[in-house]
PDB file of C-alpha atoms in Angstrom:
ATOM      1  CA  MET Z1132      22.279 -36.219  -4.809  1.00  0.00           C
ATOM      2  CA  ALA Z1133      21.159 -35.382  -1.271  1.00  0.00           C
ATOM      3  CA  ALA Z1134      18.484 -32.926  -0.877  1.00  0.00           C
ATOM      4  CA  GLY Z1135      19.743 -29.236  -0.378  1.00  0.00           C
ATOM      5  CA  LYS Z1136      18.277 -26.307   1.011  1.00  0.00           C
ATOM      6  CA  GLY Z1137      16.530 -25.209  -2.262  1.00  0.00           C
ATOM      7  CA  ALA Z1138      14.740 -28.610  -2.512  1.00  0.00           C
ATOM      8  CA  ASP Z1139      13.616 -28.622   1.083  1.00  0.00           C
ATOM      9  CA  ASP Z1140      11.949 -25.048   0.577  1.00  0.00           C
ATOM     10  CA  ARG Z1141      10.404 -26.220  -2.683  1.00  0.00           C
ATOM     11  CA  ILE Z1142       8.972 -29.393  -0.949  1.00  0.00           C
ATOM     12  CA  ALA Z1143       7.689 -27.160   1.887  1.00  0.00           C
ATOM     13  CA  GLU Z1144       6.078 -24.979  -0.635  1.00  0.00           C
ATOM     14  CA  LEU Z1145       4.488 -27.997  -2.366  1.00  0.00           C
ATOM     15  CA  VAL Z1146       3.110 -29.373   0.813  1.00  0.00           C
ATOM     16  CA  GLU Z1147       1.747 -26.191   1.813  1.00  0.00           C
ATOM     17  CA  SER Z1148      -0.039 -25.657  -1.705  1.00  0.00           C
ATOM     18  CA  ILE Z1149      -1.498 -29.128  -1.526  1.00  0.00           C
ATOM     19  CA  LEU Z1150      -2.818 -28.430   1.919  1.00  0.00           C
ATOM     20  CA  VAL Z1151      -4.352 -25.123   1.114  1.00  0.00           C
ATOM     21  CA  GLN Z1152      -6.118 -26.542  -2.038  1.00  0.00           C
ATOM     22  CA  THR Z1153      -7.220 -29.650  -0.377  1.00  0.00           C
ATOM     23  CA  PRO Z1154      -7.457 -29.312   3.423  1.00  0.00           C
ATOM     24  CA  LEU Z1155      -6.938 -32.398   5.529  1.00  0.00           C
ATOM     25  CA  LYS Z1156      -9.235 -33.701   8.116  1.00  0.00           C
ATOM     26  CA  ALA Z1157      -7.613 -35.583  11.048  1.00  0.00           C
ATOM     27  CA  ALA Z1158      -9.670 -38.710  10.994  1.00  0.00           C
ATOM     28  CA  GLY Z1159      -9.297 -39.151   7.199  1.00  0.00           C
ATOM     29  CA  PHE Z1160      -5.537 -38.633   7.268  1.00  0.00           C
ATOM     30  CA  ILE Z1161      -5.002 -41.112   9.985  1.00  0.00           C
ATOM     31  CA  VAL Z1162      -7.169 -43.635   8.091  1.00  0.00           C
ATOM     32  CA  THR Z1163      -4.793 -43.105   5.280  1.00  0.00           C
ATOM     33  CA  ILE Z1164      -1.765 -43.697   7.661  1.00  0.00           C
ATOM     34  CA  TYR Z1165      -3.304 -47.018   8.554  1.00  0.00           C
ATOM     35  CA  GLY Z1166      -3.999 -47.934   5.016  1.00  0.00           C
ATOM     36  CA  ASP Z1167      -0.553 -47.144   3.744  1.00  0.00           C
ATOM     37  CA  VAL Z1168       1.775 -47.686   6.551  1.00  0.00           C
ATOM     38  CA  VAL Z1169       0.171 -49.874   9.436  1.00  0.00           C
ATOM     39  CA  GLU Z1170      -2.271 -52.208   7.798  1.00  0.00           C
ATOM     40  CA  PRO Z1171       0.345 -54.099   5.568  1.00  0.00           C
ATOM     41  CA  ARG Z1172       2.681 -54.321   8.648  1.00  0.00           C
ATOM     42  CA  GLY Z1173       0.403 -55.878  11.108  1.00  0.00           C
ATOM     43  CA  GLY Z1174      -2.207 -53.210  11.751  1.00  0.00           C
ATOM     44  CA  VAL Z1175      -0.981 -51.956  15.069  1.00  0.00           C
ATOM     45  CA  VAL Z1176       0.808 -48.739  15.789  1.00  0.00           C
ATOM     46  CA  TRP Z1177       1.816 -46.425  18.895  1.00  0.00           C
ATOM     47  CA  ILE Z1178      -0.206 -43.291  18.885  1.00  0.00           C
ATOM     48  CA  GLY Z1179       3.088 -41.284  19.125  1.00  0.00           C
ATOM     49  CA  ASN Z1180       3.802 -42.177  15.711  1.00  0.00           C
ATOM     50  CA  LEU Z1181       0.349 -41.111  14.473  1.00  0.00           C
ATOM     51  CA  ILE Z1182       0.850 -37.643  16.334  1.00  0.00           C
ATOM     52  CA  GLU Z1183       4.339 -37.280  14.878  1.00  0.00           C
ATOM     53  CA  THR Z1184       3.153 -37.984  11.214  1.00  0.00           C
ATOM     54  CA  CYS Z1185       0.222 -35.852  11.488  1.00  0.00           C
ATOM     55  CA  ALA Z1186       2.312 -32.824  12.894  1.00  0.00           C
ATOM     56  CA  ALA Z1187       4.132 -32.860   9.639  1.00  0.00           C
ATOM     57  CA  VAL Z1188       0.964 -31.725   7.745  1.00  0.00           C
ATOM     58  CA  GLY Z1189      -0.179 -29.381  10.493  1.00  0.00           C
ATOM     59  CA  ILE Z1190      -2.605 -31.538  12.142  1.00  0.00           C
ATOM     60  CA  SER Z1191      -2.277 -30.949  16.126  1.00  0.00           C
ATOM     61  CA  GLU Z1192      -1.817 -33.641  18.819  1.00  0.00           C
ATOM     62  CA  THR Z1193      -5.201 -32.571  20.185  1.00  0.00           C
ATOM     63  CA  LEU Z1194      -6.784 -33.364  16.891  1.00  0.00           C
ATOM     64  CA  VAL Z1195      -5.182 -36.554  16.603  1.00  0.00           C
ATOM     65  CA  ARG Z1196      -6.443 -37.826  19.851  1.00  0.00           C
ATOM     66  CA  THR Z1197      -9.813 -36.573  19.203  1.00  0.00           C
ATOM     67  CA  ALA Z1198      -9.940 -38.220  15.802  1.00  0.00           C
ATOM     68  CA  VAL Z1199      -8.424 -41.638  17.325  1.00  0.00           C
ATOM     69  CA  SER Z1200     -11.302 -41.506  19.962  1.00  0.00           C
ATOM     70  CA  ARG Z1201     -13.839 -41.242  17.254  1.00  0.00           C
ATOM     71  CA  LEU Z1202     -12.515 -43.872  15.274  1.00  0.00           C
ATOM     72  CA  VAL Z1203     -12.559 -46.135  18.262  1.00  0.00           C
ATOM     73  CA  ALA Z1204     -16.112 -45.085  19.044  1.00  0.00           C
ATOM     74  CA  ALA Z1205     -17.080 -45.955  15.236  1.00  0.00           C
ATOM     75  CA  GLY Z1206     -15.521 -49.397  15.554  1.00  0.00           C
ATOM     76  CA  GLN Z1207     -12.633 -48.785  13.214  1.00  0.00           C
ATOM     77  CA  LEU Z1208      -9.791 -49.000  15.924  1.00  0.00           C
ATOM     78  CA  LEU Z1209      -9.224 -50.924  18.990  1.00  0.00           C
ATOM     79  CA  GLY Z1210      -7.024 -49.599  21.556  1.00  0.00           C
ATOM     80  CA  GLU Z1211      -4.387 -51.508  23.869  1.00  0.00           C
ATOM     81  CA  ARG Z1212      -1.788 -50.454  26.280  1.00  0.00           C
ATOM     82  CA  ALA Z1213       1.707 -51.651  27.053  1.00  0.00           C
ATOM     83  CA  GLY Z1214       3.143 -49.772  30.035  1.00  0.00           C
ATOM     84  CA  ARG Z1215       2.589 -46.162  29.626  1.00  0.00           C
ATOM     85  CA  ARG Z1216       2.060 -46.356  25.792  1.00  0.00           C
ATOM     86  CA  SER Z1217      -1.180 -46.530  23.903  1.00  0.00           C
ATOM     87  CA  TYR Z1218      -1.481 -48.636  20.819  1.00  0.00           C
ATOM     88  CA  TYR Z1219      -4.218 -48.907  18.275  1.00  0.00           C
ATOM     89  CA  ARG Z1220      -5.083 -51.787  15.990  1.00  0.00           C
ATOM     90  CA  LEU Z1221      -7.562 -51.783  13.109  1.00  0.00           C
ATOM     91  CA  SER Z1222     -10.800 -53.757  13.885  1.00  0.00           C
ATOM     92  CA  LYS Z1223     -11.565 -56.780  11.703  1.00  0.00           C
ATOM     93  CA  ALA Z1224     -14.291 -54.945   9.902  1.00  0.00           C
ATOM     94  CA  ALA Z1225     -12.021 -51.928   9.153  1.00  0.00           C
ATOM     95  CA  GLY Z1226      -9.412 -54.295   7.933  1.00  0.00           C
ATOM     96  CA  SER Z1227     -11.616 -55.785   5.538  1.00  0.00           C
ATOM     97  CA  GLU Z1228     -12.722 -52.329   4.197  1.00  0.00           C
ATOM     98  CA  PHE Z1229      -9.033 -51.366   3.811  1.00  0.00           C
ATOM     99  CA  ALA Z1230      -7.945 -54.529   2.025  1.00  0.00           C
ATOM    100  CA  ALA Z1231     -11.016 -53.853  -0.561  1.00  0.00           C
ATOM    101  CA  ALA Z1232      -9.787 -50.204  -0.886  1.00  0.00           C
ATOM    102  CA  ALA Z1233      -6.145 -51.224  -1.515  1.00  0.00           C
ATOM    103  CA  ARG Z1234      -7.133 -53.748  -4.123  1.00  0.00           C
ATOM    104  CA  ILE Z1235      -8.689 -50.744  -6.144  1.00  0.00           C
ATOM    105  CA  ILE Z1236      -5.912 -48.257  -5.392  1.00  0.00           C
ATOM    106  CA  PHE Z1237      -3.025 -50.654  -6.313  1.00  0.00           C
ATOM    107  CA  SER Z1238      -4.300 -53.051  -8.823  1.00  0.00           C
ATOM    108  CA  GLY Z1239      -5.314 -50.685 -11.487  1.00  0.00           C
ATOM    109  CA  ALA Z1240      -7.664 -53.219 -12.831  1.00  0.00           C
ATOM    110  CA  GLN Z1241     -10.869 -51.920 -14.639  1.00  0.00           C
ATOM    111  CA  GLU Z1242     -13.987 -53.737 -15.142  1.00  0.00           C
ATOM    112  CA  GLU Z1243     -14.832 -54.078 -18.814  1.00  0.00           C
ATOM    113  CA  ASN Z1244     -18.422 -55.210 -18.460  1.00  0.00           C
ATOM    114  CA  TRP Z1245     -21.715 -53.680 -17.394  1.00  0.00           C
ATOM    115  CA  GLN Z1246     -24.781 -54.954 -15.468  1.00  0.00           C
ATOM    116  CA  LEU Z1247     -28.150 -53.976 -14.763  1.00  0.00           C
ATOM    117  CA  VAL Z1248     -29.514 -54.247 -11.027  1.00  0.00           C
ATOM    118  CA  HIS Z1249     -33.202 -54.254 -10.412  1.00  0.00           C
ATOM    119  CA  LEU Z1250     -34.123 -54.107  -6.784  1.00  0.00           C
ATOM    120  CA  ALA Z1251     -37.089 -55.395  -4.944  1.00  0.00           C
ATOM    121  CA  GLY Z1252     -38.398 -55.178  -1.352  1.00  0.00           C
ATOM    122  CA  ALA Z1253     -38.907 -52.302   1.223  1.00  0.00           C
ATOM    123  CA  GLU Z1254     -35.233 -51.442   1.342  1.00  0.00           C
ATOM    124  CA  ALA Z1255     -34.840 -50.652  -2.393  1.00  0.00           C
ATOM    125  CA  GLU Z1256     -33.966 -47.015  -1.884  1.00  0.00           C
ATOM    126  CA  GLU Z1257     -31.367 -47.815   0.714  1.00  0.00           C
ATOM    127  CA  THR Z1258     -29.692 -50.251  -1.596  1.00  0.00           C
ATOM    128  CA  MET Z1259     -30.105 -47.912  -4.572  1.00  0.00           C
ATOM    129  CA  GLN Z1260     -28.171 -45.203  -2.691  1.00  0.00           C
ATOM    130  CA  ALA Z1261     -25.343 -47.909  -2.012  1.00  0.00           C
ATOM    131  CA  LEU Z1262     -25.277 -48.619  -5.537  1.00  0.00           C
ATOM    132  CA  GLU Z1263     -24.953 -45.075  -6.443  1.00  0.00           C
ATOM    133  CA  ARG Z1264     -22.042 -44.626  -4.104  1.00  0.00           C
ATOM    134  CA  ALA Z1265     -20.449 -47.747  -5.857  1.00  0.00           C
ATOM    135  CA  GLY Z1266     -20.574 -45.647  -9.121  1.00  0.00           C
ATOM    136  CA  TYR Z1267     -24.017 -47.065 -10.532  1.00  0.00           C
ATOM    137  CA  ALA Z1268     -26.382 -44.638 -12.259  1.00  0.00           C
ATOM    138  CA  ARG Z1269     -30.056 -44.647 -11.227  1.00  0.00           C
ATOM    139  CA  LEU Z1270     -32.217 -45.428 -14.256  1.00  0.00           C
ATOM    140  CA  ASP Z1271     -35.447 -45.417 -12.208  1.00  0.00           C
ATOM    141  CA  PRO Z1272     -36.472 -45.903  -8.429  1.00  0.00           C
ATOM    142  CA  ARG Z1273     -35.564 -49.734  -8.760  1.00  0.00           C
ATOM    143  CA  LEU Z1274     -33.252 -50.069 -11.708  1.00  0.00           C
ATOM    144  CA  ALA Z1275     -29.850 -49.087 -11.812  1.00  0.00           C
ATOM    145  CA  ILE Z1276     -26.802 -49.744 -14.355  1.00  0.00           C
ATOM    146  CA  GLY Z1277     -23.071 -49.652 -13.694  1.00  0.00           C
ATOM    147  CA  PRO Z1278     -19.618 -51.457 -14.072  1.00  0.00           C
ATOM    148  CA  ALA Z1279     -20.195 -55.057 -13.222  1.00  0.00           C
ATOM    149  CA  ARG Z1280     -18.468 -54.816  -9.728  1.00  0.00           C
ATOM    150  CA  GLN Z1281     -19.878 -56.848  -6.729  1.00  0.00           C
ATOM    151  CA  ALA Z1282     -23.169 -55.309  -5.985  1.00  0.00           C
ATOM    152  CA  PRO Z1283     -24.365 -54.676  -2.358  1.00  0.00           C
ATOM    153  CA  PRO Z1284     -26.267 -57.588  -0.977  1.00  0.00           C
ATOM    154  CA  LEU Z1285     -29.829 -57.776  -2.697  1.00  0.00           C
ATOM    155  CA  ALA Z1286     -33.124 -59.021  -1.209  1.00  0.00           C
ATOM    156  CA  GLY Z1287     -34.938 -60.513  -4.007  1.00  0.00           C
ATOM    157  CA  GLY Z1288     -33.203 -58.476  -6.477  1.00  0.00           C
ATOM    158  CA  LEU Z1289     -32.077 -59.213 -10.041  1.00  0.00           C
ATOM    159  CA  ILE Z1290     -28.830 -58.796 -11.800  1.00  0.00           C
ATOM    160  CA  LEU Z1291     -28.368 -58.933 -15.605  1.00  0.00           C
ATOM    161  CA  ARG Z1292     -25.310 -58.430 -17.830  1.00  0.00           C
ATOM    162  CA  ALA Z1293     -25.427 -55.889 -20.360  1.00  0.00           C
ATOM    163  CA  ASP Z1294     -23.265 -55.289 -23.574  1.00  0.00           C
ATOM    164  CA  SER Z1295     -22.034 -52.145 -25.338  1.00  0.00           C
ATOM    165  CA  PRO Z1296     -21.044 -53.007 -28.922  1.00  0.00           C
ATOM    166  CA  ASP Z1297     -21.735 -49.483 -30.363  1.00  0.00           C
ATOM    167  CA  PRO Z1298     -18.979 -47.080 -29.216  1.00  0.00           C
ATOM    168  CA  LYS Z1299     -21.047 -44.027 -29.985  1.00  0.00           C
ATOM    169  CA  ALA Z1300     -24.265 -45.279 -28.364  1.00  0.00           C
ATOM    170  CA  LEU Z1301     -22.162 -45.921 -25.218  1.00  0.00           C
ATOM    171  CA  ALA Z1302     -20.597 -42.710 -25.230  1.00  0.00           C
ATOM    172  CA  ALA Z1303     -24.242 -41.120 -25.595  1.00  0.00           C
ATOM    173  CA  PHE Z1304     -25.609 -43.237 -22.761  1.00  0.00           C
ATOM    174  CA  VAL Z1305     -22.691 -42.363 -20.392  1.00  0.00           C
ATOM    175  CA  ARG Z1306     -23.206 -38.488 -21.095  1.00  0.00           C
ATOM    176  CA  ALA Z1307     -26.775 -38.902 -20.218  1.00  0.00           C
ATOM    177  CA  TYR Z1308     -26.403 -40.636 -16.981  1.00  0.00           C
ATOM    178  CA  TRP Z1309     -23.124 -39.816 -15.445  1.00  0.00           C
ATOM    179  CA  ASP Z1310     -21.646 -36.316 -14.921  1.00  0.00           C
ATOM    180  CA  LEU Z1311     -17.869 -37.017 -15.323  1.00  0.00           C
ATOM    181  CA  ALA Z1312     -16.746 -33.476 -15.460  1.00  0.00           C
ATOM    182  CA  PRO Z1313     -16.335 -33.154 -11.559  1.00  0.00           C
ATOM    183  CA  HIS Z1314     -14.243 -36.371 -11.529  1.00  0.00           C
ATOM    184  CA  ALA Z1315     -12.039 -35.153 -14.588  1.00  0.00           C
ATOM    185  CA  ALA Z1316     -11.554 -31.803 -12.773  1.00  0.00           C
ATOM    186  CA  ALA Z1317     -10.469 -33.616  -9.463  1.00  0.00           C
ATOM    187  CA  TYR Z1318      -7.810 -35.867 -11.574  1.00  0.00           C
ATOM    188  CA  ARG Z1319      -6.601 -32.525 -13.222  1.00  0.00           C
ATOM    189  CA  THR Z1320      -6.084 -31.084  -9.836  1.00  0.00           C
ATOM    190  CA  PHE Z1321      -4.415 -34.214  -8.585  1.00  0.00           C
ATOM    191  CA  LEU Z1322      -2.004 -33.959 -11.503  1.00  0.00           C
ATOM    192  CA  GLN Z1323      -1.292 -30.248 -10.983  1.00  0.00           C
ATOM    193  CA  GLN Z1324      -0.562 -30.926  -7.368  1.00  0.00           C
ATOM    194  CA  PHE Z1325       1.821 -33.955  -7.815  1.00  0.00           C
ATOM    195  CA  ALA Z1326       3.445 -33.575 -11.087  1.00  0.00           C
ATOM    196  CA  PRO Z1327       5.908 -30.790  -9.558  1.00  0.00           C
ATOM    197  CA  VAL Z1328       6.742 -33.193  -6.765  1.00  0.00           C
ATOM    198  CA  ALA Z1329       7.632 -36.072  -9.381  1.00  0.00           C
ATOM    199  CA  ARG Z1330       9.861 -33.534 -11.217  1.00  0.00           C
ATOM    200  CA  LEU Z1331      11.483 -32.549  -8.003  1.00  0.00           C
ATOM    201  CA  ALA Z1332      11.865 -36.054  -6.738  1.00  0.00           C
ATOM    202  CA  GLU Z1333      13.568 -37.218 -10.048  1.00  0.00           C
ATOM    203  CA  LYS Z1334      16.324 -34.640  -9.754  1.00  0.00           C
ATOM    204  CA  ARG Z1335      16.815 -34.751  -5.707  1.00  0.00           C
ATOM    205  CA  SER Z1336      16.623 -37.522  -3.213  1.00  0.00           C
ATOM    206  CA  LEU Z1337      14.174 -36.543  -0.246  1.00  0.00           C
ATOM    207  CA  ALA Z1338      14.958 -37.120   3.259  1.00  0.00           C
ATOM    208  CA  PRO Z1339      13.151 -40.042   4.474  1.00  0.00           C
ATOM    209  CA  ALA Z1340      10.534 -38.421   6.913  1.00  0.00           C
ATOM    210  CA  THR Z1341       9.766 -35.820   3.868  1.00  0.00           C
ATOM    211  CA  ALA Z1342       9.325 -38.914   1.738  1.00  0.00           C
ATOM    212  CA  LEU Z1343       6.847 -40.428   3.746  1.00  0.00           C
ATOM    213  CA  THR Z1344       4.881 -37.298   4.273  1.00  0.00           C
ATOM    214  CA  MET Z1345       4.672 -36.750   0.426  1.00  0.00           C
ATOM    215  CA  ARG Z1346       3.696 -40.572  -0.117  1.00  0.00           C
ATOM    216  CA  LEU Z1347       0.840 -40.174   2.488  1.00  0.00           C
ATOM    217  CA  LEU Z1348      -0.314 -36.981   0.741  1.00  0.00           C
ATOM    218  CA  LEU Z1349       0.012 -38.689  -2.606  1.00  0.00           C
ATOM    219  CA  ILE Z1350      -2.112 -41.657  -1.653  1.00  0.00           C
ATOM    220  CA  HIS Z1351      -4.481 -39.626   0.425  1.00  0.00           C
ATOM    221  CA  ARG Z1352      -5.499 -37.441  -2.621  1.00  0.00           C
ATOM    222  CA  PHE Z1353      -5.343 -40.362  -5.017  1.00  0.00           C
ATOM    223  CA  ARG Z1354      -7.712 -42.445  -2.906  1.00  0.00           C
ATOM    224  CA  SER Z1355      -9.932 -39.702  -2.444  1.00  0.00           C
ATOM    225  CA  VAL Z1356     -10.435 -38.999  -6.111  1.00  0.00           C
ATOM    226  CA  LEU Z1357     -10.281 -42.626  -7.226  1.00  0.00           C
ATOM    227  CA  LEU Z1358     -12.867 -43.944  -4.743  1.00  0.00           C
ATOM    228  CA  ASN Z1359     -15.206 -41.142  -5.725  1.00  0.00           C
ATOM    229  CA  ASP Z1360     -14.930 -41.908  -9.442  1.00  0.00           C
ATOM    230  CA  PRO Z1361     -17.556 -44.179 -10.671  1.00  0.00           C
ATOM    231  CA  ARG Z1362     -14.711 -46.141 -12.355  1.00  0.00           C
ATOM    232  CA  LEU Z1363     -16.495 -46.783 -15.682  1.00  0.00           C
ATOM    233  CA  PRO Z1364     -15.250 -49.238 -18.071  1.00  0.00           C
ATOM    234  CA  ALA Z1365     -12.462 -47.894 -20.313  1.00  0.00           C
ATOM    235  CA  ALA Z1366     -14.589 -47.909 -23.530  1.00  0.00           C
ATOM    236  CA  ALA Z1367     -17.100 -45.519 -21.963  1.00  0.00           C
ATOM    237  CA  LEU Z1368     -14.331 -42.898 -21.172  1.00  0.00           C
ATOM    238  CA  PRO Z1369     -13.054 -39.973 -23.241  1.00  0.00           C
ATOM    239  CA  GLU Z1370      -9.765 -40.369 -25.133  1.00  0.00           C
ATOM    240  CA  ASP Z1371      -8.296 -37.698 -23.071  1.00  0.00           C
ATOM    241  CA  TRP Z1372      -9.587 -39.038 -19.723  1.00  0.00           C
ATOM    242  CA  PRO Z1373      -7.134 -37.462 -17.270  1.00  0.00           C
ATOM    243  CA  GLY Z1374      -7.666 -40.528 -14.714  1.00  0.00           C
ATOM    244  CA  ARG Z1375      -5.077 -42.435 -17.002  1.00  0.00           C
ATOM    245  CA  GLU Z1376      -2.291 -39.964 -16.457  1.00  0.00           C
ATOM    246  CA  ALA Z1377      -3.231 -39.602 -12.882  1.00  0.00           C
ATOM    247  CA  ARG Z1378      -2.878 -43.429 -12.199  1.00  0.00           C
ATOM    248  CA  ARG Z1379       0.494 -43.468 -14.140  1.00  0.00           C
ATOM    249  CA  LEU Z1380       1.658 -40.531 -12.121  1.00  0.00           C
ATOM    250  CA  PHE Z1381       0.572 -42.056  -8.816  1.00  0.00           C
ATOM    251  CA  ALA Z1382       2.151 -45.303  -9.564  1.00  0.00           C
ATOM    252  CA  THR Z1383       5.486 -43.738 -10.652  1.00  0.00           C
ATOM    253  CA  LEU Z1384       5.759 -41.365  -7.669  1.00  0.00           C
ATOM    254  CA  TYR Z1385       4.671 -43.947  -5.186  1.00  0.00           C
ATOM    255  CA  ARG Z1386       7.280 -46.405  -6.330  1.00  0.00           C
ATOM    256  CA  HIS Z1387      10.070 -43.485  -6.295  1.00  0.00           C
ATOM    257  CA  LEU Z1388       9.254 -42.379  -2.787  1.00  0.00           C
ATOM    258  CA  SER Z1389       8.743 -45.789  -1.120  1.00  0.00           C
ATOM    259  CA  PRO Z1390      12.452 -46.829  -0.378  1.00  0.00           C
ATOM    260  CA  ALA Z1391      13.201 -43.652   1.613  1.00  0.00           C
ATOM    261  CA  ALA Z1392       9.516 -43.657   3.072  1.00  0.00           C
ATOM    262  CA  ASP Z1393       9.941 -47.282   4.162  1.00  0.00           C
ATOM    263  CA  ASP Z1394      13.271 -46.581   5.764  1.00  0.00           C
ATOM    264  CA  HIS Z1395      11.737 -43.964   7.812  1.00  0.00           C
ATOM    265  CA  ILE Z1396       8.932 -46.388   8.857  1.00  0.00           C
ATOM    266  CA  ALA Z1397      11.459 -49.003   9.970  1.00  0.00           C
ATOM    267  CA  ARG Z1398      13.516 -46.531  12.016  1.00  0.00           C
ATOM    268  CA  THR Z1399      10.707 -44.819  13.742  1.00  0.00           C
ATOM    269  CA  PHE Z1400       7.188 -46.740  13.775  1.00  0.00           C
ATOM    270  CA  ILE Z1401       6.482 -49.206  16.448  1.00  0.00           C
ATOM    271  CA  SER Z1402       4.029 -51.465  17.742  1.00  0.00           C
ATOM    272  CA  GLY Z1403       3.703 -53.233  20.884  1.00  0.00           C
ATOM    273  CA  SER Z1404       5.938 -56.018  19.800  1.00  0.00           C
ATOM    274  CA  GLY Z1405       8.707 -53.822  18.320  1.00  0.00           C
ATOM    275  CA  ALA Z1406       9.575 -51.856  15.255  1.00  0.00           C
ATOM    276  CA  LEU Z1407       7.497 -52.114  12.221  1.00  0.00           C
ATOM    277  CA  SER Z1408       9.108 -53.652   9.191  1.00  0.00           C
ATOM    278  CA  ALA Z1409      10.446 -51.625   6.182  1.00  0.00           C
ATOM    279  CA  VAL Z1410       9.252 -54.205   3.696  1.00  0.00           C
ATOM    280  CA  THR Z1411       6.667 -57.095   3.952  1.00  0.00           C
ATOM    281  CA  GLU Z1412       5.017 -59.334   1.496  1.00  0.00           C
ATOM    282  CA  ASP Z1413       2.026 -57.091   1.232  1.00  0.00           C
ATOM    283  CA  THR Z1414       4.278 -53.916   0.677  1.00  0.00           C
ATOM    284  CA  ARG Z1415       6.308 -55.853  -2.116  1.00  0.00           C
ATOM    285  CA  LYS Z1416       3.007 -56.859  -3.611  1.00  0.00           C
ATOM    286  CA  ARG Z1417       1.795 -53.213  -3.830  1.00  0.00           C
ATOM    287  CA  LEU Z1418       5.029 -52.100  -5.520  1.00  0.00           C
ATOM    288  CA  SER Z1419       4.876 -54.967  -7.984  1.00  0.00           C
ATOM    289  CA  LEU Z1420       1.287 -54.235  -9.128  1.00  0.00           C
ATOM    290  CA  LEU Z1421       2.327 -50.493  -9.590  1.00  0.00           C
ATOM    291  CA  GLU Z1422       5.289 -51.413 -11.654  1.00  0.00           C
ATOM    292  CA  THR Z1423       3.309 -52.138 -14.980  1.00  0.00           C
ATOM    293  CA  GLN Z1424       1.195 -49.003 -14.311  1.00  0.00           C
ATOM    294  CA  ALA Z1425       4.110 -46.498 -13.999  1.00  0.00           C
ATOM    295  CA  LEU Z1426       5.171 -43.753 -16.373  1.00  0.00           C
TER     296      LEU Z1426
END
């Protein structure tokens, strides 16, 4: 069924509500556009597409151009011209960062093991802060514990694997060293924002441009919540952990929005060599990974 005026009005209300609750920053949203739309389709896009896509969420052309300039200065984007048009591609370093984030966002895999990291050397505090950003808990100035994900490069450090055979002891340990309440609240906000979108999308097909806007808001918010979450092993999380439901909602709604969103991309987005593809091997892989996680 095509989207009627009522559905369009409701979608506009939902977009406005999401933006009021969690305002966007131009640079962050442009990073989301690259990660979701551009990177799996070659990494290059016309700045006009960025301007048009950002306008749908209230970000002005001036803010887009300023943000792009800052991303270029930060080494994340590289500019190129073809005739009168300016195109921007991801730098190699940014592409590697995007690929790592995409694996976390789309795979849904959780590390089930723990590891202790003991730091040595003069840069221990800097490395400790990097570990904390990756979800580790600081036990003392040189000792951290967290999920057994890849640790930052260690200069003379030591990594030890840790077991957690007693669920009650593990739960008590987690309560002592991680404050999960802010992360649970962030997941609940995500659910509150996007569950109405999912209900509406199930009843009405959205216009392609609207579907892309919604998918970008969806992944922008989920990415922010997920990458700030310490992503502890499942056994350490409460039974009612809202992150599980949030992931199921993300997977379901992302898959539902993708056919129309990808159609809009193919019809409107361009690089210096032509139109971006609706579907690529990378986009197929993403949807396949989400299939088993959906509601």
